[in-house]
Amino acid sequence: MLTRRRFVASATTVLVGAELTGALAQARYSRKPGVAAEPSAGKTVAVRLDAAERPVALPCFGGHALPLWTFADGEWPPLIRLNLGDRLEATLENHLPRAQESSSVHWHGLRLPNDQDGVPFLVQPPVQPGETFRYGFTPPDPGTFFFHTHCNTAEHLGRGLVGVLIIDGDITEPYDADRVLLLRDWQVDIESGRFNPFFTLRGAARSGTYGPLRSVNGTVNPQLALPASGDCRLRLINTDTTRIMQIGVQGADAAIIAVDGMALPPFPLASWTLGPGMRVDIVLRAPGEGRIARLIDQSPPGHVELAHFIGQGVARRMTAFDPAPLRAARIAEPDMKSAERLNFVFQSSESGQFIGDASDAQGAGIGALCLSQKQFWTINDRAWPDRDHARLPAPLAVLRRGRSYLLSLKNDSPFAHPIHIHGHSFKLLRSNQQKTPQHHADTLLLLPQERAEVAFVADNPGDWMFHCHIIEHQESGMMGYFRVS
Ligand code: C2O
Ligand code: CU
């Protein structure tokens, strides 16, 4: 059995290596990202987000209607689409069917003013059933984002309370198609058509509870028609609470053009690890008329086909695949000479290890350890005090506004953790395990025992969550916040 001590020992013997560059990957493509898009004053888009229970028979539910919690009638997932420079005015109405089931909307990945960030207690009061809350902001960056609530999230997300937010204004030339693919599992017992528990002790103490039903836009392995031989932009969003996917494409050329909404020089997609909360935009050269290409999760033990694409119509492009890049992101460049270094260690608590090691995590012994608070995970040895946000601990760190920080992140556990920062996008500098091009991200997947370094300018004042996006980990302690002042 692997103990924590052994993990610490093995982790410290590995030096942070591999400086990340794109050189190896970019060789095949010629074009660099275009100049950053500046927002210019646009229109105001008003939307109503009516959080309520609605029976929905998604195609993947095999004829059952499940009591989803959604933000709107009609199509699931809902999509909000703006141009860069447009102002969004979103009114959340909480009509969730349970007394005290509070809510708020977090705009995942957006570098917003702090009071728009939607974290209850930290930046706004929780919105109780029957109450409303108005958000109003102008997103600063174009790209692929999503939104979700930020309390009891395992259940809220688990029941479908999520939406897609696209900010247009990042293309340098039109693609032949632009599609959103929302990837997620459902915690559904397919026979009975009922939800399984969204939070389990065993899952929370290990890699999370996997849903047995996988889907793309609410369908199992949908067939999507794309213009034959067209360069098609696919926006992949992993909104699952748990599952980490290794995205690949079979039967077509494909390139990554953005990570977490932020452009990077296009590079060939071989296999891209997409954890909960992460997005990747790819350009795929669609197959010829009537031909098929496949989107695959290459994670062991076997390949799972997530969706497949069929070419339709006359061939759009004859030239060799050299995908158009997006416009660069406008993220401030950290000053590495003056950057202050902060170390963060992500690991399990004693009780988390006990449960993780137990063969029957629901069984005896749990009471004896007094696990009613379910603190299984820590950041720098501190667990968030409760499953909700009501009892705020002190910040993990107080950062000076405008200053550059280098975060050294160390995963001292045998499970991966997608670590998400609010209100900022950090730059991945190096990792001892992953060889990806340098890029910006709001969520960095830390593999088991991985050490990575990221840097960012703390240029957005306020209190910003910093947590694992495996929601059962988040809700069992792996959550904290930075104060930028
Ligand atoms: Cu998408 Cu704090 O999360
Ligand atoms: Cu985690």
Short mmCIF file of C-alpha atoms and ligand atoms in Angstrom, two decimals:
data_model
loop_
_atom_site.label_atom_id
_atom_site.label_comp_id
_atom_site.label_asym_id
_atom_site.label_seq_id
_atom_site.Cartn_x
_atom_site.Cartn_y
_atom_site.Cartn_z
CA MET A 1 0.00 0.00 0.00
CA LEU A 2 1.28 3.45 -0.83
CA THR A 3 1.63 5.71 2.12
CA ARG A 4 1.87 9.42 2.13
CA ARG A 5 5.44 9.33 3.39
CA ARG A 6 6.49 7.28 0.43
CA PHE A 7 4.88 9.73 -1.93
CA VAL A 8 6.60 12.68 -0.35
CA ALA A 9 9.91 10.87 -0.58
CA SER A 10 9.49 9.93 -4.21
CA ALA A 11 8.18 13.34 -5.19
CA THR A 12 11.06 15.25 -3.68
CA THR A 13 13.64 13.23 -5.57
CA VAL A 14 12.25 14.50 -8.86
CA LEU A 15 13.41 17.91 -9.94
CA VAL A 16 11.16 20.21 -11.80
CA GLY A 17 12.47 19.72 -15.30
CA ALA A 18 11.26 20.34 -18.79
CA GLU A 19 11.05 23.98 -19.67
CA LEU A 20 7.98 24.17 -21.82
CA THR A 21 8.27 25.47 -25.31
CA GLY A 22 6.20 24.95 -28.35
CA ALA A 23 9.08 24.31 -30.68
CA LEU A 24 8.64 20.59 -31.20
CA ALA A 25 4.94 20.81 -31.66
CA GLN A 26 4.57 23.84 -33.86
CA ALA A 27 6.92 22.85 -36.60
CA ARG A 28 4.15 21.69 -38.89
CA TYR A 29 2.15 24.88 -38.97
CA SER A 30 3.19 28.26 -40.22
CA ARG A 31 0.88 30.83 -38.70
CA LYS A 32 1.25 32.63 -35.36
CA PRO A 33 -1.61 34.11 -33.34
CA GLY A 34 -2.91 37.43 -34.57
CA VAL A 35 -2.73 40.66 -32.60
CA ALA A 36 -4.83 40.73 -29.46
CA ALA A 37 -8.39 41.87 -29.88
CA GLU A 38 -9.23 45.03 -27.94
CA PRO A 39 -12.77 45.24 -26.65
CA SER A 40 -14.65 48.22 -28.05
CA ALA A 41 -18.00 49.28 -26.70
CA GLY A 42 -20.73 46.96 -27.92
CA LYS A 43 -24.33 46.22 -27.15
CA THR A 44 -25.95 45.00 -23.96
CA VAL A 45 -27.22 41.44 -23.92
CA ALA A 46 -29.79 40.68 -21.23
CA VAL A 47 -30.48 37.08 -20.23
CA ARG A 48 -32.61 35.48 -17.56
CA LEU A 49 -31.16 32.48 -15.76
CA ASP A 50 -34.08 30.79 -14.08
CA ALA A 51 -32.55 28.01 -11.97
CA ALA A 52 -35.29 25.43 -11.52
CA GLU A 53 -36.05 21.74 -11.73
CA ARG A 54 -37.28 20.66 -15.13
CA PRO A 55 -37.90 17.13 -16.32
CA VAL A 56 -35.72 16.68 -19.38
CA ALA A 57 -35.44 13.62 -21.62
CA LEU A 58 -32.00 14.13 -23.11
CA PRO A 59 -31.25 11.67 -25.91
CA CYS A 60 -28.65 9.97 -23.69
CA PHE A 61 -31.27 9.12 -21.04
CA GLY A 62 -32.78 6.41 -23.24
CA GLY A 63 -36.38 7.54 -23.02
CA HIS A 64 -36.39 8.61 -19.36
CA ALA A 65 -37.06 12.19 -18.35
CA LEU A 66 -34.82 13.08 -15.43
CA PRO A 67 -35.42 15.90 -12.97
CA LEU A 68 -32.62 18.12 -14.20
CA TRP A 69 -31.79 21.44 -12.63
CA THR A 70 -31.32 23.89 -15.47
CA PHE A 71 -31.07 27.61 -16.10
CA ALA A 72 -33.71 27.81 -18.83
CA ASP A 73 -36.52 26.04 -20.63
CA GLY A 74 -35.70 24.56 -23.98
CA GLU A 75 -32.40 23.50 -25.32
CA TRP A 76 -29.77 22.03 -23.02
CA PRO A 77 -27.08 23.18 -22.49
CA PRO A 78 -28.05 26.83 -22.71
CA LEU A 79 -25.68 29.05 -24.66
CA ILE A 80 -24.93 32.72 -24.12
CA ARG A 81 -23.03 34.26 -26.98
CA LEU A 82 -21.57 37.77 -27.03
CA ASN A 83 -19.11 39.79 -29.05
CA LEU A 84 -16.03 41.08 -27.35
CA GLY A 85 -17.02 44.48 -25.95
CA ASP A 86 -20.66 43.52 -25.34
CA ARG A 87 -21.99 43.85 -21.84
CA LEU A 88 -23.80 40.90 -20.31
CA GLU A 89 -26.66 41.50 -17.93
CA ALA A 90 -27.74 38.22 -16.43
CA THR A 91 -30.50 37.94 -13.87
CA LEU A 92 -30.35 34.81 -11.77
CA GLU A 93 -33.67 33.72 -10.32
CA ASN A 94 -33.44 30.91 -7.85
CA HIS A 95 -36.42 28.59 -8.20
CA LEU A 96 -34.60 25.47 -7.07
CA PRO A 97 -37.07 23.08 -5.48
CA ARG A 98 -35.51 22.67 -2.05
CA ALA A 99 -35.68 25.01 0.93
CA GLN A 100 -32.26 26.61 1.60
CA GLU A 101 -30.89 25.44 -1.76
CA SER A 102 -28.96 28.61 -2.39
CA SER A 103 -27.31 29.51 -5.62
CA SER A 104 -25.11 32.01 -7.46
CA VAL A 105 -23.40 32.04 -10.85
CA HIS A 106 -19.66 31.67 -11.29
CA TRP A 107 -18.38 32.60 -14.75
CA HIS A 108 -15.60 30.06 -15.03
CA GLY A 109 -12.38 31.41 -16.52
CA LEU A 110 -13.50 35.03 -16.95
CA ARG A 111 -11.25 37.72 -15.54
CA LEU A 112 -14.12 39.70 -14.07
CA PRO A 113 -14.47 42.26 -11.31
CA ASN A 114 -14.49 40.33 -8.05
CA ASP A 115 -18.10 41.12 -7.12
CA GLN A 116 -19.26 39.40 -10.33
CA ASP A 117 -17.40 36.15 -9.61
CA GLY A 118 -20.37 34.40 -8.05
CA VAL A 119 -18.78 32.76 -5.04
CA PRO A 120 -21.28 32.82 -2.18
CA PHE A 121 -20.19 34.38 1.11
CA LEU A 122 -16.78 35.29 -0.33
CA VAL A 123 -17.97 37.89 -2.85
CA GLN A 124 -21.77 37.96 -2.69
CA PRO A 125 -24.59 36.73 -0.49
CA PRO A 126 -25.94 33.34 -1.49
CA VAL A 127 -29.12 33.69 -3.52
CA GLN A 128 -31.86 31.89 -1.62
CA PRO A 129 -34.90 30.25 -3.21
CA GLY A 130 -37.30 32.96 -4.31
CA GLU A 131 -34.53 35.56 -4.57
CA THR A 132 -32.87 37.09 -7.60
CA PHE A 133 -29.41 38.50 -8.26
CA ARG A 134 -28.24 40.68 -11.12
CA TYR A 135 -24.86 40.26 -12.75
CA GLY A 136 -23.56 42.89 -15.13
CA PHE A 137 -20.13 42.94 -16.72
CA THR A 138 -18.21 43.22 -19.96
CA PRO A 139 -16.04 40.15 -20.49
CA PRO A 140 -12.44 41.22 -21.09
CA ASP A 141 -11.35 38.29 -23.27
CA PRO A 142 -12.83 36.42 -26.22
CA GLY A 143 -13.00 32.63 -26.09
CA THR A 144 -14.76 29.54 -24.82
CA PHE A 145 -16.09 29.67 -21.27
CA PHE A 146 -18.87 28.22 -19.18
CA PHE A 147 -20.79 29.05 -16.04
CA HIS A 148 -22.07 27.12 -13.08
CA THR A 149 -23.17 27.61 -9.50
CA HIS A 150 -20.63 27.54 -6.69
CA CYS A 151 -22.25 25.73 -3.78
CA ASN A 152 -23.42 22.14 -3.52
CA THR A 153 -21.78 21.98 -6.91
CA ALA A 154 -21.51 18.20 -7.08
CA GLU A 155 -25.29 18.03 -7.13
CA HIS A 156 -25.94 21.23 -9.08
CA LEU A 157 -23.54 20.35 -11.87
CA GLY A 158 -24.54 16.72 -11.54
CA ARG A 159 -28.14 17.66 -12.29
CA GLY A 160 -27.20 19.78 -15.27
CA LEU A 161 -27.09 23.32 -13.86
CA VAL A 162 -24.51 24.66 -16.29
CA GLY A 163 -24.34 26.87 -19.35
CA VAL A 164 -21.91 27.74 -22.12
CA LEU A 165 -20.57 31.26 -22.61
CA ILE A 166 -18.89 32.14 -25.90
CA ILE A 167 -17.26 35.49 -26.47
CA ASP A 168 -16.66 36.08 -30.17
CA GLY A 169 -13.94 38.32 -31.52
CA ASP A 170 -10.91 36.06 -31.56
CA ILE A 171 -10.79 34.81 -35.13
CA THR A 172 -8.26 35.97 -37.70
CA GLU A 173 -10.28 34.48 -40.56
CA PRO A 174 -13.54 32.53 -40.61
CA TYR A 175 -13.58 28.80 -40.01
CA ASP A 176 -15.97 26.65 -42.02
CA ALA A 177 -17.94 25.68 -38.91
CA ASP A 178 -17.94 26.51 -35.21
CA ARG A 179 -19.40 23.96 -32.79
CA VAL A 180 -19.60 23.60 -29.03
CA LEU A 181 -19.09 20.13 -27.58
CA LEU A 182 -19.98 19.92 -23.92
CA LEU A 183 -18.46 16.75 -22.54
CA ARG A 184 -19.77 15.20 -19.38
CA ASP A 185 -21.03 12.07 -17.69
CA TRP A 186 -24.31 11.65 -15.92
CA GLN A 187 -24.66 10.05 -12.49
CA VAL A 188 -27.59 8.05 -13.75
CA ASP A 189 -28.68 4.50 -13.19
CA ILE A 190 -29.72 3.75 -16.73
CA GLU A 191 -32.16 0.94 -15.90
CA SER A 192 -34.24 2.86 -13.40
CA GLY A 193 -33.66 6.29 -14.89
CA ARG A 194 -32.71 7.72 -11.48
CA PHE A 195 -29.77 9.73 -10.30
CA ASN A 196 -27.05 8.00 -8.28
CA PRO A 197 -25.52 9.84 -5.32
CA PHE A 198 -23.51 12.82 -6.54
CA PHE A 199 -21.06 12.72 -3.65
CA THR A 200 -19.68 9.51 -2.15
CA LEU A 201 -17.10 9.19 0.60
CA ARG A 202 -15.15 6.66 -1.38
CA GLY A 203 -15.15 8.80 -4.51
CA ALA A 204 -14.32 11.97 -2.62
CA ALA A 205 -11.33 10.30 -0.98
CA ARG A 206 -10.09 8.88 -4.28
CA SER A 207 -10.41 10.16 -7.83
CA GLY A 208 -14.07 11.19 -7.55
CA THR A 209 -17.23 9.28 -8.44
CA TYR A 210 -17.46 8.53 -12.15
CA GLY A 211 -20.83 8.76 -13.84
CA PRO A 212 -21.68 5.64 -15.81
CA LEU A 213 -23.26 7.50 -18.72
CA ARG A 214 -21.00 9.52 -20.99
CA SER A 215 -22.30 12.17 -23.33
CA VAL A 216 -21.57 15.02 -25.69
CA ASN A 217 -24.26 17.72 -25.70
CA GLY A 218 -26.60 15.26 -24.00
CA THR A 219 -26.18 12.48 -26.56
CA VAL A 220 -24.10 9.32 -26.47
CA ASN A 221 -21.58 9.48 -29.32
CA PRO A 222 -23.51 11.95 -31.49
CA GLN A 223 -22.96 12.17 -35.21
CA LEU A 224 -22.18 15.75 -36.16
CA ALA A 225 -22.24 16.85 -39.78
CA LEU A 226 -19.40 19.14 -40.78
CA PRO A 227 -18.73 20.81 -44.15
CA ALA A 228 -16.61 18.31 -46.09
CA SER A 229 -12.88 19.11 -46.03
CA GLY A 230 -13.63 22.28 -44.06
CA ASP A 231 -11.50 23.67 -41.25
CA CYS A 232 -13.95 23.40 -38.38
CA ARG A 233 -13.56 24.95 -34.95
CA LEU A 234 -14.65 22.62 -32.17
CA ARG A 235 -14.90 24.02 -28.67
CA LEU A 236 -14.50 21.18 -26.21
CA ILE A 237 -15.64 21.91 -22.67
CA ASN A 238 -15.22 19.36 -19.92
CA THR A 239 -17.99 20.18 -17.47
CA ASP A 240 -17.83 16.82 -15.76
CA THR A 241 -17.40 16.91 -12.00
CA THR A 242 -14.86 14.08 -12.08
CA ARG A 243 -13.63 12.63 -15.33
CA ILE A 244 -10.27 13.43 -16.87
CA MET A 245 -10.16 12.71 -20.60
CA GLN A 246 -7.32 12.28 -23.07
CA ILE A 247 -8.70 13.85 -26.16
CA GLY A 248 -7.61 12.62 -29.56
CA VAL A 249 -8.95 12.56 -33.11
CA GLN A 250 -8.94 9.67 -35.54
CA GLY A 251 -9.43 10.01 -39.26
CA ALA A 252 -8.65 13.70 -39.59
CA ASP A 253 -5.95 16.27 -38.97
CA ALA A 254 -6.60 18.41 -35.93
CA ALA A 255 -4.77 21.21 -34.18
CA ILE A 256 -5.15 22.91 -30.83
CA ILE A 257 -5.69 26.66 -31.19
CA ALA A 258 -6.73 27.69 -27.66
CA VAL A 259 -6.58 26.34 -24.13
CA ASP A 260 -9.08 27.53 -21.54
CA GLY A 261 -10.28 30.13 -24.01
CA MET A 262 -6.82 31.66 -24.56
CA ALA A 263 -5.15 31.45 -27.99
CA LEU A 264 -1.81 29.82 -28.53
CA PRO A 265 0.12 29.06 -31.73
CA PRO A 266 -1.68 26.15 -33.41
CA PHE A 267 -0.02 22.81 -32.79
CA PRO A 268 -1.01 19.28 -33.76
CA LEU A 269 -3.45 17.51 -31.49
CA ALA A 270 -2.01 14.13 -30.59
CA SER A 271 -3.48 13.62 -27.15
CA TRP A 272 -4.63 16.43 -24.90
CA THR A 273 -5.52 15.84 -21.28
CA LEU A 274 -8.72 17.61 -20.41
CA GLY A 275 -9.69 17.63 -16.75
CA PRO A 276 -12.89 18.96 -15.20
CA GLY A 277 -13.33 22.67 -15.84
CA MET A 278 -10.85 22.72 -18.72
CA ARG A 279 -11.54 23.71 -22.30
CA VAL A 280 -9.66 23.23 -25.51
CA ASP A 281 -10.48 24.71 -28.91
CA ILE A 282 -9.38 22.65 -31.86
CA VAL A 283 -9.52 23.03 -35.61
CA LEU A 284 -10.32 19.83 -37.39
CA ARG A 285 -10.04 19.36 -41.13
CA ALA A 286 -13.36 17.66 -41.70
CA PRO A 287 -13.38 14.42 -43.67
CA GLY A 288 -14.53 14.32 -47.27
CA GLU A 289 -18.17 13.91 -48.19
CA GLY A 290 -19.66 10.86 -46.49
CA ARG A 291 -16.47 10.05 -44.62
CA ILE A 292 -16.10 9.85 -40.85
CA ALA A 293 -13.64 11.17 -38.28
CA ARG A 294 -13.82 10.35 -34.59
CA LEU A 295 -13.32 12.19 -31.33
CA ILE A 296 -11.80 9.76 -28.87
CA ASP A 297 -11.06 9.65 -25.18
CA GLN A 298 -7.77 7.76 -25.22
CA SER A 299 -7.62 7.27 -21.46
CA PRO A 300 -6.80 3.76 -20.36
CA PRO A 301 -8.12 1.11 -20.22
CA GLY A 302 -9.73 1.55 -23.63
CA HIS A 303 -10.57 4.09 -26.24
CA VAL A 304 -14.06 5.54 -25.95
CA GLU A 305 -15.61 7.25 -28.93
CA LEU A 306 -17.13 10.52 -27.70
CA ALA A 307 -18.53 11.81 -30.99
CA HIS A 308 -18.03 11.31 -34.69
CA PHE A 309 -18.06 13.73 -37.57
CA ILE A 310 -19.32 13.15 -41.07
CA GLY A 311 -18.25 15.28 -44.00
CA GLN A 312 -21.09 16.86 -45.94
CA GLY A 313 -21.32 18.75 -49.22
CA VAL A 314 -18.68 19.87 -51.66
CA ALA A 315 -15.10 19.92 -50.47
CA ARG A 316 -14.22 23.31 -48.96
CA ARG A 317 -10.45 23.23 -48.92
CA MET A 318 -7.80 21.56 -51.05
CA THR A 319 -4.66 23.06 -49.49
CA ALA A 320 -2.54 21.26 -46.92
CA PHE A 321 -3.82 21.63 -43.35
CA ASP A 322 -2.41 24.82 -41.85
CA PRO A 323 -5.10 26.03 -39.45
CA ALA A 324 -5.84 29.70 -38.99
CA PRO A 325 -4.69 30.88 -35.55
CA LEU A 326 -6.79 32.91 -33.16
CA ARG A 327 -5.95 36.37 -31.89
CA ALA A 328 -3.56 36.42 -28.95
CA ALA A 329 -4.88 36.80 -25.43
CA ARG A 330 -4.31 40.06 -23.54
CA ILE A 331 -2.85 38.55 -20.40
CA ALA A 332 -0.21 40.61 -18.59
CA GLU A 333 3.23 39.03 -18.86
CA PRO A 334 4.63 38.16 -15.41
CA ASP A 335 7.98 39.72 -14.57
CA MET A 336 10.04 36.69 -13.66
CA LYS A 337 12.92 38.72 -12.22
CA SER A 338 10.81 40.22 -9.47
CA ALA A 339 8.23 37.43 -9.12
CA GLU A 340 7.63 36.24 -5.60
CA ARG A 341 7.61 32.48 -5.19
CA LEU A 342 4.79 30.74 -3.33
CA ASN A 343 4.69 27.01 -2.71
CA PHE A 344 1.53 24.94 -2.66
CA VAL A 345 1.27 21.28 -1.80
CA PHE A 346 -1.89 19.35 -2.59
CA GLN A 347 -2.42 16.19 -0.63
CA SER A 348 -4.91 14.12 1.31
CA SER A 349 -5.68 14.54 4.98
CA GLU A 350 -5.32 11.71 7.46
CA SER A 351 -9.01 10.89 7.25
CA GLY A 352 -8.92 11.13 3.48
CA GLN A 353 -6.11 8.59 3.38
CA PHE A 354 -7.96 6.34 5.75
CA ILE A 355 -11.08 6.38 3.61
CA GLY A 356 -9.13 6.16 0.39
CA ASP A 357 -7.35 3.05 1.64
CA ALA A 358 -10.44 1.40 3.14
CA SER A 359 -11.93 -1.30 0.97
CA ASP A 360 -15.45 -0.34 1.95
CA ALA A 361 -15.52 3.39 2.37
CA GLN A 362 -19.11 3.51 3.52
CA GLY A 363 -18.47 0.98 6.26
CA ALA A 364 -17.44 0.89 9.89
CA GLY A 365 -14.70 3.05 11.30
CA ILE A 366 -15.88 6.23 9.67
CA GLY A 367 -17.81 7.40 12.70
CA ALA A 368 -14.82 6.72 14.90
CA LEU A 369 -12.75 9.12 12.84
CA CYS A 370 -15.46 11.74 13.12
CA LEU A 371 -15.73 12.37 9.43
CA SER A 372 -18.92 14.33 9.57
CA GLN A 373 -16.98 17.28 8.19
CA LYS A 374 -15.53 15.22 5.36
CA GLN A 375 -12.19 16.95 5.10
CA PHE A 376 -10.25 14.60 2.90
CA TRP A 377 -8.02 17.01 1.00
CA THR A 378 -5.71 19.83 1.88
CA ILE A 379 -3.78 22.69 0.31
CA ASN A 380 -0.65 23.36 2.35
CA ASP A 381 -2.07 21.16 5.10
CA ARG A 382 -5.26 23.18 5.38
CA ALA A 383 -8.69 21.87 4.47
CA TRP A 384 -11.60 24.18 3.77
CA PRO A 385 -13.72 23.91 6.91
CA ASP A 386 -17.00 22.76 5.43
CA ARG A 387 -18.72 21.62 2.28
CA ASP A 388 -20.28 25.01 1.67
CA HIS A 389 -18.58 28.40 1.73
CA ALA A 390 -20.28 29.77 4.84
CA ARG A 391 -17.29 29.44 7.18
CA LEU A 392 -14.55 31.37 5.47
CA PRO A 393 -11.02 30.53 6.52
CA ALA A 394 -8.16 33.03 6.19
CA PRO A 395 -6.78 33.40 2.67
CA LEU A 396 -4.07 31.00 1.52
CA ALA A 397 -1.97 34.02 0.62
CA VAL A 398 -2.32 37.77 0.38
CA LEU A 399 -0.96 39.04 -2.93
CA ARG A 400 0.04 42.56 -3.80
CA ARG A 401 -1.92 44.00 -6.65
CA GLY A 402 0.17 44.34 -9.79
CA ARG A 403 2.94 42.10 -8.53
CA SER A 404 4.10 38.94 -10.34
CA TYR A 405 3.94 35.58 -8.60
CA LEU A 406 5.46 32.25 -9.38
CA LEU A 407 3.45 29.41 -7.91
CA SER A 408 5.18 26.14 -7.36
CA LEU A 409 2.49 23.48 -7.31
CA LYS A 410 3.20 20.03 -6.00
CA ASN A 411 0.79 17.14 -6.05
CA ASP A 412 1.68 14.82 -3.20
CA SER A 413 -1.09 12.36 -3.89
CA PRO A 414 -1.74 9.39 -6.15
CA PHE A 415 -4.68 11.18 -7.82
CA ALA A 416 -4.77 13.98 -10.38
CA HIS A 417 -6.11 17.40 -9.42
CA PRO A 418 -7.27 20.02 -11.92
CA ILE A 419 -6.33 23.18 -10.02
CA HIS A 420 -8.45 26.20 -10.91
CA ILE A 421 -7.84 29.85 -10.17
CA HIS A 422 -10.57 32.48 -10.33
CA GLY A 423 -10.24 35.92 -11.86
CA HIS A 424 -6.83 35.30 -13.46
CA SER A 425 -5.22 33.16 -16.10
CA PHE A 426 -1.84 31.79 -15.24
CA LYS A 427 0.99 30.84 -17.51
CA LEU A 428 2.26 27.30 -17.30
CA LEU A 429 6.05 27.53 -17.22
CA ARG A 430 7.31 24.02 -16.57
CA SER A 431 6.34 20.64 -15.30
CA ASN A 432 8.25 17.53 -14.38
CA GLN A 433 5.71 15.37 -16.21
CA GLN A 434 3.89 17.17 -18.99
CA LYS A 435 5.49 18.40 -22.17
CA THR A 436 2.99 20.84 -23.50
CA PRO A 437 3.71 24.16 -25.16
CA GLN A 438 3.76 27.12 -22.78
CA HIS A 439 0.24 28.39 -22.52
CA HIS A 440 -2.21 30.27 -20.37
CA ALA A 441 -4.84 28.43 -18.39
CA ASP A 442 -7.29 28.98 -15.58
CA THR A 443 -7.23 25.29 -14.71
CA LEU A 444 -4.04 23.26 -14.61
CA LEU A 445 -4.24 19.52 -14.36
CA LEU A 446 -1.67 18.33 -11.84
CA LEU A 447 -0.97 14.67 -12.45
CA PRO A 448 -0.18 12.30 -9.57
CA GLN A 449 3.12 13.38 -8.01
CA GLU A 450 3.53 16.15 -10.56
CA ARG A 451 5.40 19.33 -9.81
CA ALA A 452 4.66 22.33 -11.96
CA GLU A 453 5.34 26.03 -11.97
CA VAL A 454 2.96 28.70 -13.11
CA ALA A 455 3.26 32.46 -13.04
CA PHE A 456 0.83 35.31 -13.21
CA VAL A 457 0.40 38.97 -12.45
CA ALA A 458 -2.01 39.50 -9.56
CA ASP A 459 -3.75 42.28 -11.46
CA ASN A 460 -7.33 41.72 -10.39
CA PRO A 461 -8.16 42.92 -6.87
CA GLY A 462 -10.38 40.86 -4.61
CA ASP A 463 -10.76 37.43 -3.07
CA TRP A 464 -10.24 34.67 -5.62
CA MET A 465 -10.91 30.99 -5.15
CA PHE A 466 -8.13 28.51 -5.82
CA HIS A 467 -9.41 24.94 -5.78
CA CYS A 468 -9.52 21.52 -7.31
CA HIS A 469 -12.21 21.17 -9.98
CA ILE A 470 -12.88 17.54 -9.16
CA ILE A 471 -15.89 18.72 -7.26
CA GLU A 472 -15.85 16.00 -4.61
CA HIS A 473 -12.26 17.02 -3.82
CA GLN A 474 -13.25 20.67 -3.70
CA GLU A 475 -16.16 19.88 -1.42
CA SER A 476 -14.02 17.76 0.88
CA GLY A 477 -11.39 20.37 1.56
CA MET A 478 -9.24 21.10 -1.49
CA MET A 479 -10.26 24.71 -1.74
CA GLY A 480 -8.84 28.02 -0.63
CA TYR A 481 -8.54 31.57 -1.86
CA PHE A 482 -6.07 34.34 -2.59
CA ARG A 483 -6.60 37.90 -1.54
CA VAL A 484 -5.27 40.43 -4.04
CA SER A 485 -5.11 43.86 -2.45
CU1 C2O B 1 -15.57 26.29 -12.30
CU2 C2O B 1 -14.49 27.75 -8.62
O1 C2O B 1 -15.04 26.96 -10.45
CU CU B 2 -8.56 17.09 -6.69
#
